[in-house]
CSV table of C-alpha atoms and ligand atoms in Angstrom, one decimal:
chain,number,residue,atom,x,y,z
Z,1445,UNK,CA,-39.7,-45.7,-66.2
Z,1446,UNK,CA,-39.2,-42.7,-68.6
Z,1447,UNK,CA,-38.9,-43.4,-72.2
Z,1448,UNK,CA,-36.4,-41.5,-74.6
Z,1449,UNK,CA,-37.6,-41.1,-78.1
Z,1450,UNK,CA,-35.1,-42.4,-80.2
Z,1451,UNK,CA,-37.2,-43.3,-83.8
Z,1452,UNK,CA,-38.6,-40.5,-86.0
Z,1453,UNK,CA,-41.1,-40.8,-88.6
Z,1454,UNK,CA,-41.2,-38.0,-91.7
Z,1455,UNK,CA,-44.5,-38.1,-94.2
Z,1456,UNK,CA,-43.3,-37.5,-97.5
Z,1457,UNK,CA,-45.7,-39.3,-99.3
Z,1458,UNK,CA,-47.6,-35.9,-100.5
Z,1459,UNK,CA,-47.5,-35.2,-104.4
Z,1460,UNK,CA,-46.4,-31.5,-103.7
Z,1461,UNK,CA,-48.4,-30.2,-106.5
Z,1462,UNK,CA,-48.1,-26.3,-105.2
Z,1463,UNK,CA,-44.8,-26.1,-106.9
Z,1464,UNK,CA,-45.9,-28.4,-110.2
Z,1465,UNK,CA,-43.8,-27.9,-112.9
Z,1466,UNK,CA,-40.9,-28.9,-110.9
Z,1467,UNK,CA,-42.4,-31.6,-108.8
Z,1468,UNK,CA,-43.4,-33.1,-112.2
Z,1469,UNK,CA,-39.7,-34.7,-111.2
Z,1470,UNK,CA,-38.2,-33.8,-108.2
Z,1471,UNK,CA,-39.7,-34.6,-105.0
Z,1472,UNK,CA,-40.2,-31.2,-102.9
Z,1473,UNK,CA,-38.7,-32.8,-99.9
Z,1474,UNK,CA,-35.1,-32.8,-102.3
Z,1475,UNK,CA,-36.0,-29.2,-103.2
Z,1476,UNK,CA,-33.1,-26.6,-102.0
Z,1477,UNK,CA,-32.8,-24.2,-99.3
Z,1478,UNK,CA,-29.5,-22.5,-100.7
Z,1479,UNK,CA,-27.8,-25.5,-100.9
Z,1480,UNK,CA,-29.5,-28.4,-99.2
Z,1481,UNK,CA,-32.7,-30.1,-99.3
Z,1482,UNK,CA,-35.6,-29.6,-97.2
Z,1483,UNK,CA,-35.6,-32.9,-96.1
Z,1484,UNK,CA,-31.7,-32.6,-94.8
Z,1485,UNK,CA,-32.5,-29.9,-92.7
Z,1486,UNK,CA,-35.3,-32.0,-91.3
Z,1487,UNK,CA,-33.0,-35.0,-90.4
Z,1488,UNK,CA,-30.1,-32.7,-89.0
Z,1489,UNK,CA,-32.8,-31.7,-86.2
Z,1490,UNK,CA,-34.2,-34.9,-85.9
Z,1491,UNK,CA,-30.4,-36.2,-85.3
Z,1492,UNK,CA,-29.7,-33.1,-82.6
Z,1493,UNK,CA,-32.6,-34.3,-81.1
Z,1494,UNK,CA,-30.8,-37.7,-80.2
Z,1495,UNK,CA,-33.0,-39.7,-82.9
Z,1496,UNK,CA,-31.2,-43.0,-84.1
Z,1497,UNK,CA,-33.6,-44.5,-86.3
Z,1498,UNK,CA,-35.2,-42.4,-89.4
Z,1499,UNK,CA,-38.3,-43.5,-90.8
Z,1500,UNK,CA,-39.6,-41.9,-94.4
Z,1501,UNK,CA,-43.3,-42.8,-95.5
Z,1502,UNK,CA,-42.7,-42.3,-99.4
Z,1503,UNK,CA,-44.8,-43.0,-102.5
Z,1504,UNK,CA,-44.6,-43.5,-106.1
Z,1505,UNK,CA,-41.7,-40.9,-107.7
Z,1506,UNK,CA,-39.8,-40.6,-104.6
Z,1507,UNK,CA,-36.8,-42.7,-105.4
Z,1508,UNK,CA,-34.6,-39.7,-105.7
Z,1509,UNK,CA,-35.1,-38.8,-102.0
Z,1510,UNK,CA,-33.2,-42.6,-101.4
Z,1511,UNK,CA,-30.8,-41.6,-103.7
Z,1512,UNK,CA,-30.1,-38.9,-101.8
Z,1513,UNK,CA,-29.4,-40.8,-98.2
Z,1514,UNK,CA,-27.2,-43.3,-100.1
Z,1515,UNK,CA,-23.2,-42.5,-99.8
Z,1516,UNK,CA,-22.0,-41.4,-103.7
Z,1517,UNK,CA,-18.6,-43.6,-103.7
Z,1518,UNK,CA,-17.8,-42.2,-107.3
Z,1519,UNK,CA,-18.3,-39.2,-106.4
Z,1520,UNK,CA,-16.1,-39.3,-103.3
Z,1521,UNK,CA,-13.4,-40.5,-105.1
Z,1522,UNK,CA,-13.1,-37.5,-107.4
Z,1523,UNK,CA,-13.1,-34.7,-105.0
Z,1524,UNK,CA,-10.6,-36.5,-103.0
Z,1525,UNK,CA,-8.4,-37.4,-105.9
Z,1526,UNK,CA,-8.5,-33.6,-107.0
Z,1527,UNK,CA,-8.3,-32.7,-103.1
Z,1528,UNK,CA,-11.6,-31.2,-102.8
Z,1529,UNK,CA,-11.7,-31.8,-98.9
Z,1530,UNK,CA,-14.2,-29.4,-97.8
Z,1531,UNK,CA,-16.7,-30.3,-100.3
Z,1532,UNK,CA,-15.8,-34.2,-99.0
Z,1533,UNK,CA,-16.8,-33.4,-95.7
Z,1534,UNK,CA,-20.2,-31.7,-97.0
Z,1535,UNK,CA,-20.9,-34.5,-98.9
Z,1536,UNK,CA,-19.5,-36.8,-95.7
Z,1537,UNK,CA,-21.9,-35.0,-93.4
Z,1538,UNK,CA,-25.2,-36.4,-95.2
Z,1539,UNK,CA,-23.9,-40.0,-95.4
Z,1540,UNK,CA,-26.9,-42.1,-93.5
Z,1541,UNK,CA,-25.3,-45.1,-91.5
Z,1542,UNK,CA,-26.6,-48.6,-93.2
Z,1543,UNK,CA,-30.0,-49.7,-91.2
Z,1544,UNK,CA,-30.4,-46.0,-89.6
Z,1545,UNK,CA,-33.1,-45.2,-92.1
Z,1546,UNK,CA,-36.2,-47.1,-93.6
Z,1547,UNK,CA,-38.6,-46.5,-96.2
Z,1548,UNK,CA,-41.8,-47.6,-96.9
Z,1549,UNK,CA,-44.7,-46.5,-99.1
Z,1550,UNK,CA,-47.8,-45.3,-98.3
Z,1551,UNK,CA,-49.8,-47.4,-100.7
Z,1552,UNK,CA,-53.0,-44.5,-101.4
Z,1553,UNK,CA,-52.8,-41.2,-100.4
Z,1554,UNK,CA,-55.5,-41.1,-97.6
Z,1555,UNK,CA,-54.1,-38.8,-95.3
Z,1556,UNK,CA,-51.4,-37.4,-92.7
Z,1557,UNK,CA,-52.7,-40.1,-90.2
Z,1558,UNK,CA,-52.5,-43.1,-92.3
Z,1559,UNK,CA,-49.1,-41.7,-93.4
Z,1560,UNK,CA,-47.7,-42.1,-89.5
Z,1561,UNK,CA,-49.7,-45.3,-89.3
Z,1562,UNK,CA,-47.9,-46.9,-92.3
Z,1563,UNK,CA,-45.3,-46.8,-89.8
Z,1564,UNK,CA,-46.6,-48.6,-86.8
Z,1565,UNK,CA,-44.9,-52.1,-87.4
Z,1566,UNK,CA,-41.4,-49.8,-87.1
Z,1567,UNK,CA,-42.8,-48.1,-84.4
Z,1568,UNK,CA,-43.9,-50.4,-81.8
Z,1569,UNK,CA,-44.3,-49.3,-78.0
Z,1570,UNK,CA,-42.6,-46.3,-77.7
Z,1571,UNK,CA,-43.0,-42.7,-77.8
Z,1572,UNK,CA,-41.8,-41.2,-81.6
Z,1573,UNK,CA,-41.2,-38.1,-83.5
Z,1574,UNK,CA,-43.2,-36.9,-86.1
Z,1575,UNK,CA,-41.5,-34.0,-88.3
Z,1576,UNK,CA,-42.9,-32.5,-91.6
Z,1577,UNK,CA,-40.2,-31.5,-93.7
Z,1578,UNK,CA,-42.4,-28.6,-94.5
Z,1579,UNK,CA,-42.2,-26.6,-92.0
Z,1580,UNK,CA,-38.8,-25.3,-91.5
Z,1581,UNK,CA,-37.9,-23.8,-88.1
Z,1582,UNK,CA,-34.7,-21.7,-87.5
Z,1583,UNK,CA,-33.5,-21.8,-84.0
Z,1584,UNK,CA,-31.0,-21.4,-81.7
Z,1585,UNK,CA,-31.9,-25.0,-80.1
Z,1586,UNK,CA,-33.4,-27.1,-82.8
Z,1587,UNK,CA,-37.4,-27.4,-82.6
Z,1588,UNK,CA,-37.4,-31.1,-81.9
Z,1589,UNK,CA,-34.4,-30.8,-79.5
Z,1590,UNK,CA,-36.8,-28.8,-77.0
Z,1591,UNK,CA,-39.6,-30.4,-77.5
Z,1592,UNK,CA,-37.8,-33.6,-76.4
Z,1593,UNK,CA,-37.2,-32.2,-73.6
Z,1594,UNK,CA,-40.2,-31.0,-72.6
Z,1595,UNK,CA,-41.6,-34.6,-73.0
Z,1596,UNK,CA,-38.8,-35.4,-70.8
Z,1597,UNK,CA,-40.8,-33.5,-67.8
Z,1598,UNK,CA,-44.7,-34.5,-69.2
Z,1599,UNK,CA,-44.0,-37.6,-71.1
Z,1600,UNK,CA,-47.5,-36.9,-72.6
Z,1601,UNK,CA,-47.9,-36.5,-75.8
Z,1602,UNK,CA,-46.5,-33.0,-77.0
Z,1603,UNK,CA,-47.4,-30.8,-80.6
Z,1604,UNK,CA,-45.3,-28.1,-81.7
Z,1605,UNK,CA,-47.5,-24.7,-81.2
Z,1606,UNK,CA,-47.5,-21.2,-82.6
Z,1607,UNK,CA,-49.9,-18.4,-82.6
Z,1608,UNK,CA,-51.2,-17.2,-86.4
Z,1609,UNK,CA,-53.8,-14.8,-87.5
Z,1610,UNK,CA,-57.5,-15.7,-86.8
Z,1611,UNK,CA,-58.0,-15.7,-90.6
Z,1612,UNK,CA,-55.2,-18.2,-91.4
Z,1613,UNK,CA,-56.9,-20.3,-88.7
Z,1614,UNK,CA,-58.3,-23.1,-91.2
Z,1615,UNK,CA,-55.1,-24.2,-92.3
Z,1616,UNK,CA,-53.7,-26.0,-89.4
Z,1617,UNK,CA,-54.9,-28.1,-86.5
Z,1618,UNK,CA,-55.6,-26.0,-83.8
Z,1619,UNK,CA,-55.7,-25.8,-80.1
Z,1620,UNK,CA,-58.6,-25.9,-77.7
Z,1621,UNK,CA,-56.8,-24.5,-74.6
Z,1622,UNK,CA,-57.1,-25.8,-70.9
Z,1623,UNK,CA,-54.5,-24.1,-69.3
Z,1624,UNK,CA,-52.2,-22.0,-70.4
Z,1625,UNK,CA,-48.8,-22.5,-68.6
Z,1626,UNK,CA,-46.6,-20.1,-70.9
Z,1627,UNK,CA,-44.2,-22.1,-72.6
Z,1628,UNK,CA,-46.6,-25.3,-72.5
Z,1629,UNK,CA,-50.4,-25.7,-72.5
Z,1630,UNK,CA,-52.4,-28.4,-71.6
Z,1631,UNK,CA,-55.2,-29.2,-74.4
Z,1632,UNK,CA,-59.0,-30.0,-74.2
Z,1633,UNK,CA,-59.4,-30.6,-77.7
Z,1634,UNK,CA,-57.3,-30.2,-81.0
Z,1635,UNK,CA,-59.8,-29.0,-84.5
Z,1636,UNK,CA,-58.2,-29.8,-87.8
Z,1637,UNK,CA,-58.5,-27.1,-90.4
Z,1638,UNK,CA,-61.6,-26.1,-88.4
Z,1639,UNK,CA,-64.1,-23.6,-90.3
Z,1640,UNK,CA,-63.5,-19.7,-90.8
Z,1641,UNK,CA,-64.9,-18.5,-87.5
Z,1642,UNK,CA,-64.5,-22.0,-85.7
Z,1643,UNK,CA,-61.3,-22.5,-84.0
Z,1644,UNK,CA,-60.9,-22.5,-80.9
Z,1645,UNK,CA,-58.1,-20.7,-80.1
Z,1646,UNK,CA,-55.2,-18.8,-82.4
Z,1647,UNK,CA,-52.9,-21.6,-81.3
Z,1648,UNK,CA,-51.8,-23.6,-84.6
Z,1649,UNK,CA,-50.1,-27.2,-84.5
Z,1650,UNK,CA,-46.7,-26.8,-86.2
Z,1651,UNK,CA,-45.5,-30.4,-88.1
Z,1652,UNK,CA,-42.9,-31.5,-85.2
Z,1653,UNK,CA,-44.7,-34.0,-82.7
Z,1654,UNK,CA,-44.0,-36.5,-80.4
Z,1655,UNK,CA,-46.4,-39.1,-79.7
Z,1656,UNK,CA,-47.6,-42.0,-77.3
Z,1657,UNK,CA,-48.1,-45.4,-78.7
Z,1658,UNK,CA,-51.6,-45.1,-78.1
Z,1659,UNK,CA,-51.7,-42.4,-81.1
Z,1660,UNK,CA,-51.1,-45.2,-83.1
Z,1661,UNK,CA,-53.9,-47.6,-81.3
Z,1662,UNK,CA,-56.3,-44.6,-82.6
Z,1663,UNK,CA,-54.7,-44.7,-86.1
Z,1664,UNK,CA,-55.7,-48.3,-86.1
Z,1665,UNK,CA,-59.8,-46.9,-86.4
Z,1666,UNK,CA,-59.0,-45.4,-89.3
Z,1667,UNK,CA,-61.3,-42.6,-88.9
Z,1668,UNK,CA,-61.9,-40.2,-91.8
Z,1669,UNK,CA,-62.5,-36.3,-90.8
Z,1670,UNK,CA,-61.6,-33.1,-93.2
Z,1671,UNK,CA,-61.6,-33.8,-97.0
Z,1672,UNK,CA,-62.0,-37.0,-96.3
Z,1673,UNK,CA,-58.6,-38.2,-95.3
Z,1674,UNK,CA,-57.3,-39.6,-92.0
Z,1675,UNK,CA,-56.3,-36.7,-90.1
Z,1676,UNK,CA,-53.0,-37.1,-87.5
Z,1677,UNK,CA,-54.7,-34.5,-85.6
Z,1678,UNK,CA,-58.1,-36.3,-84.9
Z,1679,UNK,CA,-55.8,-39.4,-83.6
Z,1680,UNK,CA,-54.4,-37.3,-81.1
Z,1681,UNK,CA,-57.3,-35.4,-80.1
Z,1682,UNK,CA,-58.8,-39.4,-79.4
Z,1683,UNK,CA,-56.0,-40.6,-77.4
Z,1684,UNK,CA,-56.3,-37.2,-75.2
Z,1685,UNK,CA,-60.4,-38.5,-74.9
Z,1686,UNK,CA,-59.4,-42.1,-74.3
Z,1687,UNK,CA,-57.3,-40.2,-70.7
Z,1688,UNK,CA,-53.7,-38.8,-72.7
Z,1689,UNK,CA,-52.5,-35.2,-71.8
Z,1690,UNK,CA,-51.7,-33.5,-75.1
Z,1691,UNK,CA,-49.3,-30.7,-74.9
Z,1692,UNK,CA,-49.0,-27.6,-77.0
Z,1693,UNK,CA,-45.5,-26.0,-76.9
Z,1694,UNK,CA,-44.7,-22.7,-77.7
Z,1695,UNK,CA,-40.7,-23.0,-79.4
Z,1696,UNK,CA,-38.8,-21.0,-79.4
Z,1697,UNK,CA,-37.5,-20.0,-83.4
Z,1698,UNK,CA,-38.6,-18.8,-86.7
Z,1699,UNK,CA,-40.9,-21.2,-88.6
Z,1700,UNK,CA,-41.0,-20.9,-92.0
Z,1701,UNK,CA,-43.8,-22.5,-94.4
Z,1702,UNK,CA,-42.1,-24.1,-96.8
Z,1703,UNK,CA,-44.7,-25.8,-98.6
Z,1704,UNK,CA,-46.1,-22.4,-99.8
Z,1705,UNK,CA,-44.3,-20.8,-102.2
Z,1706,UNK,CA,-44.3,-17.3,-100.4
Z,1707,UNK,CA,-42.5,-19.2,-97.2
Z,1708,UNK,CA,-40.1,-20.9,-99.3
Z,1709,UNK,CA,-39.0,-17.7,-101.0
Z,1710,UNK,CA,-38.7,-16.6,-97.6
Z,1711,UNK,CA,-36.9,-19.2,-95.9
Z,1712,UNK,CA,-34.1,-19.3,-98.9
Z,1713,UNK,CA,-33.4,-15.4,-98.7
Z,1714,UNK,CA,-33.5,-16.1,-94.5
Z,1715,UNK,CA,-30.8,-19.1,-94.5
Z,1716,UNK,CA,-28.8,-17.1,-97.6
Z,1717,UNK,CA,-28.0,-14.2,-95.2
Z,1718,UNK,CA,-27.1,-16.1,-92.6
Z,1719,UNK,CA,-24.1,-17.5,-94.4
Z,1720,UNK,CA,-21.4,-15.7,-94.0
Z,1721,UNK,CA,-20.3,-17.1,-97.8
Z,1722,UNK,CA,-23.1,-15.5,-99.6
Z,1723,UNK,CA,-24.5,-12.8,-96.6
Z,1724,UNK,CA,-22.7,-9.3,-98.3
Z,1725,UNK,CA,-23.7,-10.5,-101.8
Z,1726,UNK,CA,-27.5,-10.7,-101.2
Z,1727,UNK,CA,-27.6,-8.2,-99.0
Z,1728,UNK,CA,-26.3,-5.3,-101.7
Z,1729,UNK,CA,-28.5,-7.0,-104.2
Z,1730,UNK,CA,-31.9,-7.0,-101.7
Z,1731,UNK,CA,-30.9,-3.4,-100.8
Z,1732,UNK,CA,-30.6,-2.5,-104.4
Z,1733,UNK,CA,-34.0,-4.1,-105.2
Z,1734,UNK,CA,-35.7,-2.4,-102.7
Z,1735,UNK,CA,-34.7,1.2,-103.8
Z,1736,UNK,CA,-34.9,0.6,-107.2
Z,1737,UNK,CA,-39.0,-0.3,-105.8
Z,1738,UNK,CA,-39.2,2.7,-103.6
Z,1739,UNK,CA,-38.1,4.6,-106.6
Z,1740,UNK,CA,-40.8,3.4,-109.1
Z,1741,UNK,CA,-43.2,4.2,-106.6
X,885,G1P,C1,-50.6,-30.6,-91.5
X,885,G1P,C2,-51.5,-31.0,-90.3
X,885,G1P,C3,-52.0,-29.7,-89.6
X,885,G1P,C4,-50.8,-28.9,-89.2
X,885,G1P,C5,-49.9,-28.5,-90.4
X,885,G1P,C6,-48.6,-27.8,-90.0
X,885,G1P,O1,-51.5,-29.9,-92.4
X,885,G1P,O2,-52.6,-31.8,-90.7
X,885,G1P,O3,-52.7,-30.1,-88.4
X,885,G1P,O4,-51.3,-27.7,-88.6
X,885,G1P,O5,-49.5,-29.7,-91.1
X,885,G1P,O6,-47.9,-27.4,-91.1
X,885,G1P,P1,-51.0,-29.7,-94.0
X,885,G1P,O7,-50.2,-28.4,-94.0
X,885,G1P,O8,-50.3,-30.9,-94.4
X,885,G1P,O9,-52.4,-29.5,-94.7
C-alpha cells in the first residue's frame, strides 16, 4: 500500500549564533521575513503539503517560538473590538489547532541527526518530512508540495537538490549521482560537508526531506561523522546501503539561505517586492541606492 506523509518534523534546536546579538533573545526561527517569521513560512509549506501533525525539536531559550503557535485571546479581542478585521484574520491564519503541533527538546546539541531522532517516538512507521526553516524556497508550488509528490511515484526516500558552485561544495551534503533522470536522480552515495576538492558531484542536499522509517532505524546507531555530531545525511546515505533508493530532486523555485546573513538580506528585499503593499516603495528606494553607488564610483 502507498503511504501519505502526513507528520513533519522541523530542527530548531540550533543556537543560531551567526546573527548573535539578536539571538542572545530571539530565536532565529521567530526572526522576520518582512512581516512573518521564518518558521511560519516553513509550516505554511509543510501545511500545503497535506501535513497534519507538526513536530519542532527545540532547546533551551526557545519558548518564544511556542508562544508564537499559541492563539493570543487578548489580543484578538482588541482588534476586533476596534474592528481591525484584516489584521484578525492575519493573526487568525497562524492559529495552530490544539494537538496539531508537539515539542520536544533536544537534550545536547549533538547534531542534525539526533535532532530528527529525538523525534522517533512521534514518528513511528511512516514516511516523514523533514524541513529546515533555514532554507527558504520561493515557488510557484511549494518545495515540499512537489517533493510529496514525487515520493508519491518512488516512495523511496527523497532530498531536496540544487546545483551550487564547486567551491561552496563543503557546506552541504552532497550527491554521489547514479543516474541522472532530469528532474530526479537516483543516488549511490550522499558526503556531508565533504572536503574542498571531494564532493562528488555539484548536487547539494537542500533542508526539505522526506524519509523511510528505516532512516530512523539508522539514527538509532548513533554514528558520529563531521565535527563530530550525528549527521542526518550519513543516516540516509546507510539506509540507501542497507537496500533504500534515495532520491535527489531538482525543485523547481528560488532557495534562499537564510541562515547566512547575505541570504537573509536577500530573501527580505525578494518577499518585500513581491508585495504589492510595500513593492513601489522599495523599488524607488533600491533604484535610488543603486545610482547614488554607480555615481560614487
Ligand atoms: C544541513 C545539512 C546539510 C544540508 C544543509 C542544507 O547543514 O546537514 O546536509 O546540505 O543543511 O541547508 P547545515 O546548514 O545545518 O550545516
Amino acid at each position: 500500500m502507498r503511504k501519505k506523509v502526513s507528520k513533519a518534523i522541523f530542527p530548531v534546536a540550533g543556537l543560531g549564533t551567526r546573527f548573535l546579538p539578536a539571538t542572545k533573545s530571539v530565536p532565529k526561527e521567530i526572526m522576520t521575513l518582512v512581516d512573518r517569521p521564518l518558521v511560519q513560512y516553513a509550516i505554511d509549506e509543510a501545511r500545503a503539503a497535506g501535513i497534519k501533525e507538526f513536530i519542532f525539536v527545540t532547546s533551551r531559550g526557545k519558548s518564544a517560538l511556542e508562544d508564537y503557535f499559541d492563539n493570543a485571546p487578548q489580543l484578538e479581542q482588541q482588534l476586533r473590538k476596534a474592528g481591525k478585521t484584516e489584521l484578525l484574520d492575519i493573526l487568525k491564519s497562524t492559529d495552530m489547532d490544539s494537538g496539531e503541533v508537539a515539542y520536544l527538546r533536544q537534550a545536547k546539541p549533538m547534531g542534525l541527526g539526533h535532532a530528527v531522532w529525538c523525534a522517533r517516538r512521534l514518528i513511528g512507521n511512516e514516511p516523514f518530512a523533514v524541513v529546515l526553516p533555514d532554507d527558504i524556497i520561493a515557488a510557484e508550488k511549494p518545495c515540499l508540495a512537489q517533493m510529496v509528490e514525487a515520493f508519491e511515484e518512488t516512495q523511496g526516500n527523497i532530498v531536496a537538490a540544487m546545483e551550487v558552485p564547486e567551491d561552496k561544495a563543503q557546506a552541504y551534503g552532497v550527491l554521489d549521482v547514479k543516474e541522472d533522470m532530469g528532474r530526479i536522480v537516483s543516488t549511490k552515495g550522499l558526503v556531508e560537508k565533504p572536503a574542498p576538492g571531494e564532493a562528488p558531484s555539484n548536487l547539494a542536499v537542500i533542508g526539505r526531506y522526506i524519509l523511510t522509517p528505516k532512516v530512523l532505524q539508522q539514527l538509532n546507531k548513533k554514528r558520529a561523522g563531521t565535527g563530530g555530531e550525528i549527521q542526518l545525511t550519513d543516516a540516509i546515505d546507510d539506509a540507501r546501503d542497507d537496500g533504500e533508493e534515495v532520491y535527489g530532486f531538482r525543485f523547481e523555485g528560488q532557495r534562499y539561505d537564510c541562515g547566512s546573513k547575505a541570504g537573509y538580506l536577500q530573501a527580505t528585499v525578494a518577499f518585500a517586492l513581491a508585495r504589492d503593499d510595500l513593492r513601489a516603495d522599495l523599488w524607488a528606494f533600491l533604484n535610488e541606492v543603486v545610482h547614488a553607488e554607480k555615481a560614487a564610483q
